[in-house]
mmCIF file of C-alpha atoms and ligand atoms in Angstrom:
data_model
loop_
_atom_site.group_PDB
_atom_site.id
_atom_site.type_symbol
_atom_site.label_atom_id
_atom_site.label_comp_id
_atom_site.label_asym_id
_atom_site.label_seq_id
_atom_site.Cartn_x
_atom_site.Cartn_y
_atom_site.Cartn_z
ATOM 1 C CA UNK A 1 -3.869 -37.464 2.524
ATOM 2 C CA UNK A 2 -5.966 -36.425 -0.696
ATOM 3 C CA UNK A 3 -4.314 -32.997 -0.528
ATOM 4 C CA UNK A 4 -0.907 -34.259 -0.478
ATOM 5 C CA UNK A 5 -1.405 -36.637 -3.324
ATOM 6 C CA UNK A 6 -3.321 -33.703 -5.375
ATOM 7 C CA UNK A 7 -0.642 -31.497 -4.532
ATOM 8 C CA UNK A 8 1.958 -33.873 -5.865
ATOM 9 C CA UNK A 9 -0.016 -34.604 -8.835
ATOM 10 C CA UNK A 10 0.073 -30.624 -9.188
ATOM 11 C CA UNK A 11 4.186 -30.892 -9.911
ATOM 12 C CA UNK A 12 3.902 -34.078 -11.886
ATOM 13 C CA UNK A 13 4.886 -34.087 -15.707
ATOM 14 C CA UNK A 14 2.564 -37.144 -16.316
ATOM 15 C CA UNK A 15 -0.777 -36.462 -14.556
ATOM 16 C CA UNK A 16 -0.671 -32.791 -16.353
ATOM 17 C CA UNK A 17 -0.207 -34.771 -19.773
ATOM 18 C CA UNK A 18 -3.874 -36.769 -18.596
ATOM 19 C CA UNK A 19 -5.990 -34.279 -17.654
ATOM 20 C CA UNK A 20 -4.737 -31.340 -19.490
ATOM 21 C CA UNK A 21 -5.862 -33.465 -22.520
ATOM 22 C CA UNK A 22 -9.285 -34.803 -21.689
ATOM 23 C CA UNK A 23 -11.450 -32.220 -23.860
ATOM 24 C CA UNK A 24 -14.112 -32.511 -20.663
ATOM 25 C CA UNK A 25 -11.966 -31.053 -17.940
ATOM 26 C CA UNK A 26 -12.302 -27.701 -19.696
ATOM 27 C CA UNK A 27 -15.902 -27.823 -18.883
ATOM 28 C CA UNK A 28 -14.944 -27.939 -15.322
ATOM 29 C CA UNK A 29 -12.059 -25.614 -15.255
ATOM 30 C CA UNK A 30 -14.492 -22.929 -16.405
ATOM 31 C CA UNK A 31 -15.606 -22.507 -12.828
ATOM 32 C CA UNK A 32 -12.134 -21.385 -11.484
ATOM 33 C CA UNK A 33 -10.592 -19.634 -14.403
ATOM 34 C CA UNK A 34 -12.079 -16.705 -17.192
ATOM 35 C CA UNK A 35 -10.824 -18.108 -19.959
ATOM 36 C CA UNK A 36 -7.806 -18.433 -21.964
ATOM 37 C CA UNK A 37 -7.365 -15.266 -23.425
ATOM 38 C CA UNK A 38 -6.981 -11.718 -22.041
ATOM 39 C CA UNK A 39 -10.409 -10.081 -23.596
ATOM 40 C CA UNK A 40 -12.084 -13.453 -21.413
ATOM 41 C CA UNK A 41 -10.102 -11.744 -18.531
ATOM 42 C CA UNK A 42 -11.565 -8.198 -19.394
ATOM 43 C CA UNK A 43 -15.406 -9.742 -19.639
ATOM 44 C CA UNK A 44 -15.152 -11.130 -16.844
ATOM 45 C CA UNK A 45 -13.519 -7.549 -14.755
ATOM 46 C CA UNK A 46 -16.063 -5.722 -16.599
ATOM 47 C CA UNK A 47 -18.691 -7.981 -15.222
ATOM 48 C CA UNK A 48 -17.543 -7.968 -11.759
ATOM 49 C CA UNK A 49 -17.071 -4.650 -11.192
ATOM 50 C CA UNK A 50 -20.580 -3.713 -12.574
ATOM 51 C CA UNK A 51 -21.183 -5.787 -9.403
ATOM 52 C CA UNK A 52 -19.807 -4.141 -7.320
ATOM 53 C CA UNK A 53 -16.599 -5.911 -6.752
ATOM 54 C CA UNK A 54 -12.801 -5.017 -7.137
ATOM 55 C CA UNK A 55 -10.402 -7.583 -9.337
ATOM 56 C CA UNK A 56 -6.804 -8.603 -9.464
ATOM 57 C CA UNK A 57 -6.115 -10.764 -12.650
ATOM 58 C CA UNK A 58 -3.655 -13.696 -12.778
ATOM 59 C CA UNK A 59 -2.178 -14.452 -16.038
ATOM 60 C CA UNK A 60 -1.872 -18.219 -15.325
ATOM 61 C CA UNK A 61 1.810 -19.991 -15.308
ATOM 62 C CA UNK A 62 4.657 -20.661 -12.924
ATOM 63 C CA UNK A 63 7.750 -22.651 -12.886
ATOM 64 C CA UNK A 64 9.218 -20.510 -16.174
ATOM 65 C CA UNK A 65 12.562 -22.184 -17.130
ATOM 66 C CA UNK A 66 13.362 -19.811 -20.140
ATOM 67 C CA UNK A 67 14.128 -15.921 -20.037
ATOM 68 C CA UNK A 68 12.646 -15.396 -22.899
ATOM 69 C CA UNK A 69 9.391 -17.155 -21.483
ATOM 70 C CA UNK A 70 10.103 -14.789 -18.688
ATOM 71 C CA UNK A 71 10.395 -11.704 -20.610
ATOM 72 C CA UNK A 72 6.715 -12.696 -22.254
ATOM 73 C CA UNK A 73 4.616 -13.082 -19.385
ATOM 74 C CA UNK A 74 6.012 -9.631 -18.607
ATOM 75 C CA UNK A 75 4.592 -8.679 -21.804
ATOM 76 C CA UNK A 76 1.415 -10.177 -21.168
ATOM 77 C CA UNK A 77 0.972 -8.362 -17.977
ATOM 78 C CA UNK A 78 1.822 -4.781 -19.326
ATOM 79 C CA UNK A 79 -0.505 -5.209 -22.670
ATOM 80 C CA UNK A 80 -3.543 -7.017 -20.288
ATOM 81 C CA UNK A 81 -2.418 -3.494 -18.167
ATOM 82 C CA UNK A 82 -2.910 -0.967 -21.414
ATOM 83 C CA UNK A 83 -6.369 -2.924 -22.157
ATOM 84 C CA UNK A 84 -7.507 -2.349 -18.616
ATOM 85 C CA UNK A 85 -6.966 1.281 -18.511
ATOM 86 C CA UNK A 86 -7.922 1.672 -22.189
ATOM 87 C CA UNK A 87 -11.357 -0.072 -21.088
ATOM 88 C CA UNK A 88 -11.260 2.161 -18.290
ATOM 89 C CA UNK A 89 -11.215 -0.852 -15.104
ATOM 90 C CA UNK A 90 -8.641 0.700 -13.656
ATOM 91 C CA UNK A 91 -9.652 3.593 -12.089
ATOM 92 C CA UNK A 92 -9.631 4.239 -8.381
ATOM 93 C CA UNK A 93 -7.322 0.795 -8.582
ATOM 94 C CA UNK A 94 -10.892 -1.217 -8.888
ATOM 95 C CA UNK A 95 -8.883 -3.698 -11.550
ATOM 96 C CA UNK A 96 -5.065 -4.449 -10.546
ATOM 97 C CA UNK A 97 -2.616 -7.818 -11.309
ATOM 98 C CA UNK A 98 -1.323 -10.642 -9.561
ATOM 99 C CA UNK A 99 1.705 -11.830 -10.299
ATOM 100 C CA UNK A 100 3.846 -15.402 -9.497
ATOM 101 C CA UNK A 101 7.864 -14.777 -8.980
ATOM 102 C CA UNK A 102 8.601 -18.193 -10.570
ATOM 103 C CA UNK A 103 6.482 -17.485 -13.859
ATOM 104 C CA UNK A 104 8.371 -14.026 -14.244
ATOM 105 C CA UNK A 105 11.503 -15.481 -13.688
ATOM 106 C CA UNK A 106 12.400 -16.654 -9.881
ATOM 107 C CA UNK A 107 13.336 -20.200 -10.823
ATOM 108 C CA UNK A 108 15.257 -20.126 -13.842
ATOM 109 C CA UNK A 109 19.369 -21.679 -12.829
ATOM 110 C CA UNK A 110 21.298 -18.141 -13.749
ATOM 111 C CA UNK A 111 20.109 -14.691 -12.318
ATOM 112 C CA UNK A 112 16.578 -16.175 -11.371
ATOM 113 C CA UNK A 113 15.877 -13.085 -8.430
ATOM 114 C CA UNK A 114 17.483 -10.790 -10.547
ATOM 115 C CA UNK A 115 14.943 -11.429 -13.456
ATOM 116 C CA UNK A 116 12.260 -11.516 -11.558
ATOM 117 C CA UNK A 117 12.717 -8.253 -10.168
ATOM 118 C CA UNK A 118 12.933 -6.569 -13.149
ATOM 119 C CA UNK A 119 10.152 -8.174 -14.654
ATOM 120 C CA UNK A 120 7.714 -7.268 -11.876
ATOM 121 C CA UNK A 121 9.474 -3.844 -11.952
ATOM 122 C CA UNK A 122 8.255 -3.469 -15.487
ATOM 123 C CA UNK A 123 4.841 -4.623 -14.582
ATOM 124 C CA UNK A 124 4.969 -2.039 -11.372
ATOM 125 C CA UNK A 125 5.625 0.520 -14.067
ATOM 126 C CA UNK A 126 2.895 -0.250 -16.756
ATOM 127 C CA UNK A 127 0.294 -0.177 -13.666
ATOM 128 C CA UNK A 128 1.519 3.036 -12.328
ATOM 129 C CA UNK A 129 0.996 4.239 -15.686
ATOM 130 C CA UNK A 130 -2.379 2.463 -15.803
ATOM 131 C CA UNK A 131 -3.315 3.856 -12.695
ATOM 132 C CA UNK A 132 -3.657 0.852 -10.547
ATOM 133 C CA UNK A 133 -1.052 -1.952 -8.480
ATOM 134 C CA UNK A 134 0.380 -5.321 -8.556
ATOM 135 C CA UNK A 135 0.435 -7.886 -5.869
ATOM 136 C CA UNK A 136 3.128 -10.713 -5.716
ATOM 137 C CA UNK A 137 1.778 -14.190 -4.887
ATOM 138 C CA UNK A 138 3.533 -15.997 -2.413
ATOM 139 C CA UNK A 139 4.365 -19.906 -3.818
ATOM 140 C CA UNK A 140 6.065 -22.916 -1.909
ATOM 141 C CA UNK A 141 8.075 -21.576 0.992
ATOM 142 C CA UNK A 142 11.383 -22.234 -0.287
ATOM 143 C CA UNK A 143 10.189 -18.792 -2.471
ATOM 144 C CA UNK A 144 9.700 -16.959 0.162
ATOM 145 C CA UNK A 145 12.633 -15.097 1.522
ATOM 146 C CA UNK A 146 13.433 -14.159 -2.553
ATOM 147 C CA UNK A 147 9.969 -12.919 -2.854
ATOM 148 C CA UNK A 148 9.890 -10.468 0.085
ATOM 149 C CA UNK A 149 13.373 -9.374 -0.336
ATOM 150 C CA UNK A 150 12.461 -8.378 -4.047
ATOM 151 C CA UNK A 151 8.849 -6.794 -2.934
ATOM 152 C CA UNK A 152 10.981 -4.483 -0.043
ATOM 153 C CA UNK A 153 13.445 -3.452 -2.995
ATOM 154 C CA UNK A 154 10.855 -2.965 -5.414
ATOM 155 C CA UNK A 155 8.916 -0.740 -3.026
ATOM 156 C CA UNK A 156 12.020 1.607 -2.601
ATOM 157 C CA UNK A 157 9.747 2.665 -6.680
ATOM 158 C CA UNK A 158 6.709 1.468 -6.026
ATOM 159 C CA UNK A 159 5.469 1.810 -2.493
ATOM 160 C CA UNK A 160 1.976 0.480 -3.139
ATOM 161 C CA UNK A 161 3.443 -3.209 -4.529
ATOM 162 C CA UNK A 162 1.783 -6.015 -2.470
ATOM 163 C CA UNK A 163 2.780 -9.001 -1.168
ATOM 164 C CA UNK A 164 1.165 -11.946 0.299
ATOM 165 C CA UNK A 165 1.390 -14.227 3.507
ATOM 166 C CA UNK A 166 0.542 -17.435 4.286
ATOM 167 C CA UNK A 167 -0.530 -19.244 7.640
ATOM 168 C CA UNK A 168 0.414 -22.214 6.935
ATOM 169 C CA UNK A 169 4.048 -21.331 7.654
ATOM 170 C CA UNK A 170 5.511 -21.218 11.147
ATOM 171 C CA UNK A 171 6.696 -17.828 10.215
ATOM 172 C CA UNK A 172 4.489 -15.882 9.065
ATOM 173 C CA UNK A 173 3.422 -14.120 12.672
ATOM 174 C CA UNK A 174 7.139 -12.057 12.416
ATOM 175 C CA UNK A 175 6.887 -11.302 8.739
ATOM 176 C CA UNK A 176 3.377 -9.817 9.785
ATOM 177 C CA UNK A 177 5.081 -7.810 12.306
ATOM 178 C CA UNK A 178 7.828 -6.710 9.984
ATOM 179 C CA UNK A 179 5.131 -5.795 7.392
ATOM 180 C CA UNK A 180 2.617 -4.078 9.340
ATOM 181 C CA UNK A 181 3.529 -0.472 8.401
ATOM 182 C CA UNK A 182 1.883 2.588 6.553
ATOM 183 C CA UNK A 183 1.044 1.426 3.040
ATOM 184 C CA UNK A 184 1.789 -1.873 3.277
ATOM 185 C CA UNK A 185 -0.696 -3.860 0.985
ATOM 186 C CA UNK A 186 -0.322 -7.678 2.149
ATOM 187 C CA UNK A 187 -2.375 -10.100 1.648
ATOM 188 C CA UNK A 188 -3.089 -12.746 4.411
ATOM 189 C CA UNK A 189 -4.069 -16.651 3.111
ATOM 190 C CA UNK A 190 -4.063 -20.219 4.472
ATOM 191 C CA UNK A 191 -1.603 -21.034 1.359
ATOM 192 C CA UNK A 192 -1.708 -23.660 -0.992
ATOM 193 C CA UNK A 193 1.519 -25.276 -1.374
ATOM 194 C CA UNK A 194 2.845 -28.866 0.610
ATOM 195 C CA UNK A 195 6.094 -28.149 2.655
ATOM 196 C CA UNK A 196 7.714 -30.442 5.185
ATOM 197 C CA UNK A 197 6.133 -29.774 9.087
ATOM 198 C CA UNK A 198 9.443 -28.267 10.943
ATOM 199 C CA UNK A 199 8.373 -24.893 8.352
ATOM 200 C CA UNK A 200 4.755 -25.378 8.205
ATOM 201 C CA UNK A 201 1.730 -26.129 10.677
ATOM 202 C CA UNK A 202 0.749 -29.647 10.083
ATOM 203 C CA UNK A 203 -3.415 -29.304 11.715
ATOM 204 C CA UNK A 204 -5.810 -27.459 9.846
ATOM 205 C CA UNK A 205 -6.594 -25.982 13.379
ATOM 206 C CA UNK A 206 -3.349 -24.799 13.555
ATOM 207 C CA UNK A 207 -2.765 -23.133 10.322
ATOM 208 C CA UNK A 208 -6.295 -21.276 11.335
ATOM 209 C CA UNK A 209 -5.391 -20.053 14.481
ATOM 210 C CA UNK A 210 -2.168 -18.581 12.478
ATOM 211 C CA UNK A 211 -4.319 -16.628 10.143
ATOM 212 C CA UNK A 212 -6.884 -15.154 13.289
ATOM 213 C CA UNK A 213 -3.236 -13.803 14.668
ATOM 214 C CA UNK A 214 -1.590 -12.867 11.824
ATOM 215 C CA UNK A 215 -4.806 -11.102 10.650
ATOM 216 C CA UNK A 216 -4.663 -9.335 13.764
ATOM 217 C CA UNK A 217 -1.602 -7.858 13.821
ATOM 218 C CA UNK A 218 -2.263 -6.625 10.413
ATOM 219 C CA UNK A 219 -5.842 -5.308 11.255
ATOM 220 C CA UNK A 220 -4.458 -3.530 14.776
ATOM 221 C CA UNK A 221 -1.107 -2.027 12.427
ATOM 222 C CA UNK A 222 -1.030 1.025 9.774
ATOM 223 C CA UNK A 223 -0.911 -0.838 6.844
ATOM 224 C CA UNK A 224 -3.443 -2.221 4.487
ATOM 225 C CA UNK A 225 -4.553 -5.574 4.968
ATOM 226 C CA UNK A 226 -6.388 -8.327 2.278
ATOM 227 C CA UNK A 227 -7.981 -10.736 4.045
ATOM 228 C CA UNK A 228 -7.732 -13.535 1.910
ATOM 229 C CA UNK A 229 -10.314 -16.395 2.391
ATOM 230 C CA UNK A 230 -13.466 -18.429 1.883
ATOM 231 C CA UNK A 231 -13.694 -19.112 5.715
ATOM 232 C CA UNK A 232 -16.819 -18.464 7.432
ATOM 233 C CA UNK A 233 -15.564 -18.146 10.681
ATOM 234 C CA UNK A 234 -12.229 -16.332 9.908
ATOM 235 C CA UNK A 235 -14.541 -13.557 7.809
ATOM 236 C CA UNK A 236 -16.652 -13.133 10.906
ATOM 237 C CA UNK A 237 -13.678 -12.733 13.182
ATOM 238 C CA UNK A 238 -12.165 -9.972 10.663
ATOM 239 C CA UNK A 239 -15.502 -8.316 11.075
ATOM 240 C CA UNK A 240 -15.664 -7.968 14.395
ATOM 241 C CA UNK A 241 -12.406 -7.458 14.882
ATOM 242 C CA UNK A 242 -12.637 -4.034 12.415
ATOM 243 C CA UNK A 243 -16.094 -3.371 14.422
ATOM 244 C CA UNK A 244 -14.270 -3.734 17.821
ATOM 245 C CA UNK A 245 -11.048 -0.697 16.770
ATOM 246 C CA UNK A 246 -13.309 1.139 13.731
ATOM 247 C CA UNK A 247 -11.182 0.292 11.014
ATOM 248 C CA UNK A 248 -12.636 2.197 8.250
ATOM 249 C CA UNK A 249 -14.167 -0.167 5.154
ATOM 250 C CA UNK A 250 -11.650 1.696 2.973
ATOM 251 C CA UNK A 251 -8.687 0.854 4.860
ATOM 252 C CA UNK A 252 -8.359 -2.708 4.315
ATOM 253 C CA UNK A 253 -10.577 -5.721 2.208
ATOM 254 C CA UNK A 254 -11.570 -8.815 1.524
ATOM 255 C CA UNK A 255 -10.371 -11.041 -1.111
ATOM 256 C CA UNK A 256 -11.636 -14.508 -2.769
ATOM 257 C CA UNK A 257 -11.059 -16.839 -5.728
ATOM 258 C CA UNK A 258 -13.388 -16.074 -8.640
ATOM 259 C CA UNK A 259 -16.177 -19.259 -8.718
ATOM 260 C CA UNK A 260 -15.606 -19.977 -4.792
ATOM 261 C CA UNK A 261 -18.877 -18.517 -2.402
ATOM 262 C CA UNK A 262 -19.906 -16.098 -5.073
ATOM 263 C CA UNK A 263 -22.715 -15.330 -2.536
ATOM 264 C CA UNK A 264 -20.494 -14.524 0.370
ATOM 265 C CA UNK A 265 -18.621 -12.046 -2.057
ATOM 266 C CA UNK A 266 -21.349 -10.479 -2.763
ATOM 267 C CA UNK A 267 -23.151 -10.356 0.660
ATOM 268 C CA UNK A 268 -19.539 -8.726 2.414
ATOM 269 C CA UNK A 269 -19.899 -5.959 -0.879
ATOM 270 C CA UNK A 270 -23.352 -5.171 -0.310
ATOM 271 C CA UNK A 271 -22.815 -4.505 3.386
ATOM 272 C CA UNK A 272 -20.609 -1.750 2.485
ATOM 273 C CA UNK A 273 -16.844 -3.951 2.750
ATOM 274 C CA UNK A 274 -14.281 -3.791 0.208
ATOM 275 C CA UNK A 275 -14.543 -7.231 -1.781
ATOM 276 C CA UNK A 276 -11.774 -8.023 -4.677
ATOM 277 C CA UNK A 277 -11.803 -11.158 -6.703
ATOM 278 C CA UNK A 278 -8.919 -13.088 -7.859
ATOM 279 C CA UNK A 279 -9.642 -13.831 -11.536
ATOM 280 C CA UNK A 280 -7.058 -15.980 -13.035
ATOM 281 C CA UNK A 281 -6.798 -16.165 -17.426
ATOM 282 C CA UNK A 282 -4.917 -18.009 -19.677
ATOM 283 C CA UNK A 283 -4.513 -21.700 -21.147
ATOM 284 C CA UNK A 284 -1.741 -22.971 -18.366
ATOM 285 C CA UNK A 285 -4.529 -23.529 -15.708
ATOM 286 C CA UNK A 286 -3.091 -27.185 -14.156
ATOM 287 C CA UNK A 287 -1.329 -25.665 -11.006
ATOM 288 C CA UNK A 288 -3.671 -23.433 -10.701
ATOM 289 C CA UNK A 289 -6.739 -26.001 -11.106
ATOM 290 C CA UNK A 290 -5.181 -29.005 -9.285
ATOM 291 C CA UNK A 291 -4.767 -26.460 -5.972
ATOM 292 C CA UNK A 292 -8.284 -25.850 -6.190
ATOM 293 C CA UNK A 293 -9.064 -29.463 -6.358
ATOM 294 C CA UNK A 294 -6.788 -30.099 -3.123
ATOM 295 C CA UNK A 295 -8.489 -27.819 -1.330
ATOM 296 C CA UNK A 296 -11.809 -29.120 -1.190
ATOM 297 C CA UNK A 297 -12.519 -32.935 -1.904
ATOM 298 C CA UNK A 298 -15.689 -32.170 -3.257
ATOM 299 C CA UNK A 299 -14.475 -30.062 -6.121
ATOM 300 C CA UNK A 300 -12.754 -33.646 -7.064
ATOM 301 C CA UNK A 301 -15.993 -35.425 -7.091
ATOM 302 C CA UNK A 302 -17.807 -32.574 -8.509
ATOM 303 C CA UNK A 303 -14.917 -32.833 -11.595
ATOM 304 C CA UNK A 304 -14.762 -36.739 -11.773
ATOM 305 C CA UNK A 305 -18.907 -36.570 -12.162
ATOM 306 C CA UNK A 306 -18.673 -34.693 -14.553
ATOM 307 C CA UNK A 307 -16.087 -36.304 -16.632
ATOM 308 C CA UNK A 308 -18.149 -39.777 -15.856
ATOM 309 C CA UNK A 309 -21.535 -38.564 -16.996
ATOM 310 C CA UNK A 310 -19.803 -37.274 -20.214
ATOM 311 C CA UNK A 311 -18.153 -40.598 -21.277
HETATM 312 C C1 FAD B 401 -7.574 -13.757 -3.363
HETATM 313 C C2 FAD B 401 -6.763 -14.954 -3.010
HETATM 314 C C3 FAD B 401 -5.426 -14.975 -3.352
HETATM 315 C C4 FAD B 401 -4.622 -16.066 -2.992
HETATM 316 N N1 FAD B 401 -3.277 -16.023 -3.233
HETATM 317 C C5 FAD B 401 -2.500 -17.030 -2.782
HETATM 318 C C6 FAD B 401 -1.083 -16.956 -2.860
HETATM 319 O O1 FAD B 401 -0.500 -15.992 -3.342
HETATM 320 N N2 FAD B 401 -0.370 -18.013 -2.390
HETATM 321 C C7 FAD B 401 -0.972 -19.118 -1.836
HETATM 322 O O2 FAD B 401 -0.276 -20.030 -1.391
HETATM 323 N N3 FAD B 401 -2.313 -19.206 -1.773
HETATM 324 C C8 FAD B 401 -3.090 -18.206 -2.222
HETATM 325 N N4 FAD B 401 -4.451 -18.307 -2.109
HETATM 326 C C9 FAD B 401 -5.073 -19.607 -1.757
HETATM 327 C C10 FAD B 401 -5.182 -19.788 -0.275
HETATM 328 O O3 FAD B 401 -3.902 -19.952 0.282
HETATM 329 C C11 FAD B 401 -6.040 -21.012 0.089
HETATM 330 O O4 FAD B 401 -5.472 -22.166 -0.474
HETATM 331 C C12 FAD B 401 -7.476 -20.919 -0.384
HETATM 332 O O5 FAD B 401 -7.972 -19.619 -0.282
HETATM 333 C C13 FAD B 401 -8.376 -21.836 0.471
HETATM 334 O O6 FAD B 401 -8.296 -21.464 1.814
HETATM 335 P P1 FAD B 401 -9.481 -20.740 2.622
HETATM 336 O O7 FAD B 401 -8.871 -19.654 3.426
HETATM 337 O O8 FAD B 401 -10.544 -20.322 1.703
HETATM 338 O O9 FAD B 401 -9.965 -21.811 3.681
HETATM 339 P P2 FAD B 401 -10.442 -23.319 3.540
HETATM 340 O O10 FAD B 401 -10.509 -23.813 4.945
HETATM 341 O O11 FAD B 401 -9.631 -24.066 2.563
HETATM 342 O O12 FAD B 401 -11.902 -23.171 2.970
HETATM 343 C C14 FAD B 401 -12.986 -22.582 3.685
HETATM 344 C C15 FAD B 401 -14.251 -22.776 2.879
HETATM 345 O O13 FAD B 401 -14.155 -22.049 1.642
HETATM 346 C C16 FAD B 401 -14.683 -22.796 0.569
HETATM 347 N N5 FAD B 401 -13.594 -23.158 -0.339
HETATM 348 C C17 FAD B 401 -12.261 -22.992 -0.128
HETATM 349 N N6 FAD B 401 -11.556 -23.406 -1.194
HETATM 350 C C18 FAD B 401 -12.444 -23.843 -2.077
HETATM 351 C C19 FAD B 401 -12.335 -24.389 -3.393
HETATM 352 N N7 FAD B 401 -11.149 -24.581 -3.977
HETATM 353 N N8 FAD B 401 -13.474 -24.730 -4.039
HETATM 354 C C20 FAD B 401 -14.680 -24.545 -3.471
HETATM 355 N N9 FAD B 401 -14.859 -24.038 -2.232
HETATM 356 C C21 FAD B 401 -13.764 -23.687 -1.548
HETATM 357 C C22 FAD B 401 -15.316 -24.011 1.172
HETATM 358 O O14 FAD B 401 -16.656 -23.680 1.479
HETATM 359 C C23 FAD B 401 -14.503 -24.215 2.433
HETATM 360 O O15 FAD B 401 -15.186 -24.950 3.400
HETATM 361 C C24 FAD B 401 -5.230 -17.200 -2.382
HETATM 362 C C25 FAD B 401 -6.585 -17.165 -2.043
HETATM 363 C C26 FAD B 401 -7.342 -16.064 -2.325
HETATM 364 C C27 FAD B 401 -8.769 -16.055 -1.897
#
C-alpha cells in the first residue's frame, strides 16, 4: 500500500514541488545519488573502481517532453563518455552508461521511438569510441515493447548494447528466452514501476520466483547476464546456480544501486565475482529517489528522521 502511494507520489507534479524544495532532503538523497554534476559522477567511478568494482552511470531524468531536452541529455552522455576515457575509467569496459528511453526521447507526442533511437545511437557511438557500452533501462511496461524493439535495431551497430528485464512482468520468462543468445548483455531486476496485475505479478513471492527463472534461463543460455539485485537469497541462488554448470566469473555479473548493501558488493568482489554499481548523477533525482523510498519503508523513516531532527 506504501509502495503504491510512493510510487504515485513519484509521477505527481505537487509532491515533487515539496520535497524537491526542502533544503534537508538533499542530505538524504546523498546516499542514493553522486551528486549533481558529472566530475561528482567521475569521483565517485574513480573511487569505486579503486575498489574493486565496475560502474554504469545514470545521468538522472526521464519523462523528456522537448527534443531539444532530448538532444541534451544526449550531450550529456557523450561529454560524461569523453571524461571517462580521458580519466582513463573506461578501460576493459570497467566504467559504462545507463540510459532511460523516455529521458532521450521515447515519450515526446511526434517521432518519440524514432528520437530515442538515435539518441542512444549517438551515445552507442561515443562509448565505442570510449571503449566501453551502454545499457538501456527498462521503465513502466507500457515502454517496453519500444525499448526492446529499438535495443534489437540498435544492435544490428552495436552488438554489445544492453537491455534490461524485469520480474515483475508476466512476460518477462519469453523475452528471456528470446534474449538468451551470444552477446546478449541483459540485465535481470525485480523492477520498480506500478502497473495494473493482468501485466504484472501482484505477490512479492511471485515477482521472486520470476527472477530465480528468468535468471536461469539467462545463466543456462550464451549470453551475458547482470544479475540485478540486493536480495540475499536470489544472490545465493545465482551462486550456486553458476557453481552447479561452471559459469566462468567473467561471463556474467552482479549489479546493485550505489548506497544499497555496500558490504554485500564488496564481499561478492572480493570472492572473485564481477560486481558493477549503478551510480546515478545529476540534480533531477525525484523519480529516481522516490523509487528508492518505495522500495524499502525504512528508507522513508530513515528520510522523515532526518528531516524531523533538523527542524
Ligand atoms: C543495477 C540496477 C539497475 C536497475 N535498473 C532498473 C531498471 O532499468 N528498471 C527498473 O524497473 N528497475 C531497475 N532497478 C531496480 C530494481 O528493479 C528494484 O526495484 C531494486 O533493485 C530493488 O529490488 P531488489 O531486487 O534489490 O529486491 P528487494 O526485495 O526490493 O530488496 C532486497 C533487499 O535489498 C535491500 N534493498 C533493496 N532496495 C533497497 C533500497 N532502496 N534501500 C535500501 N535497501 C534496499 C534491502 O535489504 C532489501 O531487503 C535496478 C536495480 C539495480 C540494482
Amino acid at each position: 500500500m506504501l509502495r503504491r502511494v510512493l510510487l504515485a507520489a513519484s509521477a505527481s507534479e505537487r509532491v515533487r514541488q515539496l520535497i524537491t524544495t526542502v533544503p534537508l532532503t538533499r542530505d538524504v538523497v546523498k546516499r542514493f545519488v553522486a551528486g549533481d554534476k558529472a566530475a561528482d559522477a567521475l569521483a565517485v567511478t574513480q573511487r569505486l573502481l579503486g575498489e574493486g568494482l565496475s560502474v554504469t552511470i545514470d545521468y538522472l531524468g526521464e519523462d523528456t517532453v522537448d527534443p531539444e531536452q532530448a538532444t541534451a541529455v544526449a550531450s550529456e552522455y557523450v561529454t560524461l563518455l569523453e571524461l571517462l576515457a580521458a580519466a582513463g575509467l573506461t578501460v576493459g569496459g570497467r566504467a559504462e552508461v545507463s540510459v532511460k528511453p523516455t529521458a532521450v526521447g521515447l515519450g515526446l507526442a511526434e517521432h518519440g521511438e524514432k528520437t530515442a533511437a538515435e539518441n542512444i545511437g549517438r551515445i552507442c557511438a561515443a562509448a565505442q569510441a570510449a571503449g566501453t557500452t551502454v545499457t538501456v533501462d527498462m521503465e513502466d511496461h507500457t515502454r517496453v515493447d519500444a525499448t526492446l524493439r529499438m535495443v534489437s535495431e540498435l544492435r544490428a551497430d552495436f552488438p554489445d548494447l544492453g537491455c534490461v528485464i524485469q520480474s515483475y512482468l508476466r512476460r518477462s520468462p519469453g523475452d528471456c528466452e528470446a534474449l538468451a543468445s551470444a552477446g546478449s548483455r541483459v540485465r535481470l531486476c525485480k523492477g520498480a514501476y506500478q502497473a495494473a496485475d493482468g501485466f504484472a505479478f501482484p505477490a512479492r513471492s511471485e515477482i521472486d520466483r520470476c527472477y530465480a527463472r528468468c535468471m536461469r534461463i539467462l545463466l543456462d543460455g550464451d549470453g551475458y547476464p547482470m544479475i540485478a539485485t540486493h536480495d540475499p537469497r536470489l544472490v545465493a541462488i545465482a551462486t550456486s546456480r553458476v557453481s552447479t554448470i561452471g559459469r566462468d566469473p567473467s561471463s556474467f555479473e552482479y549489479q546493485m544501486l550505489y548506497g544499497i548493501r555496500t558490504g554485500e558488493q564488496a564481499r561478492l568482489a572480493a570472492e572473485g565475482a564481477q560486481v558493477r554499481v549503478y551510480v546515478p548523477y545529476g540534480d533531477d533525482w525525484y523519480g529516481y529517489f522516490m523509487r528508492r523510498l518505495a522500495e524499502r519503508p525504512a528508507n522513508l523513516s530513515f528520510f522523515l528522521r532526518a528531516l524531523a531532527s533538523r527542524r
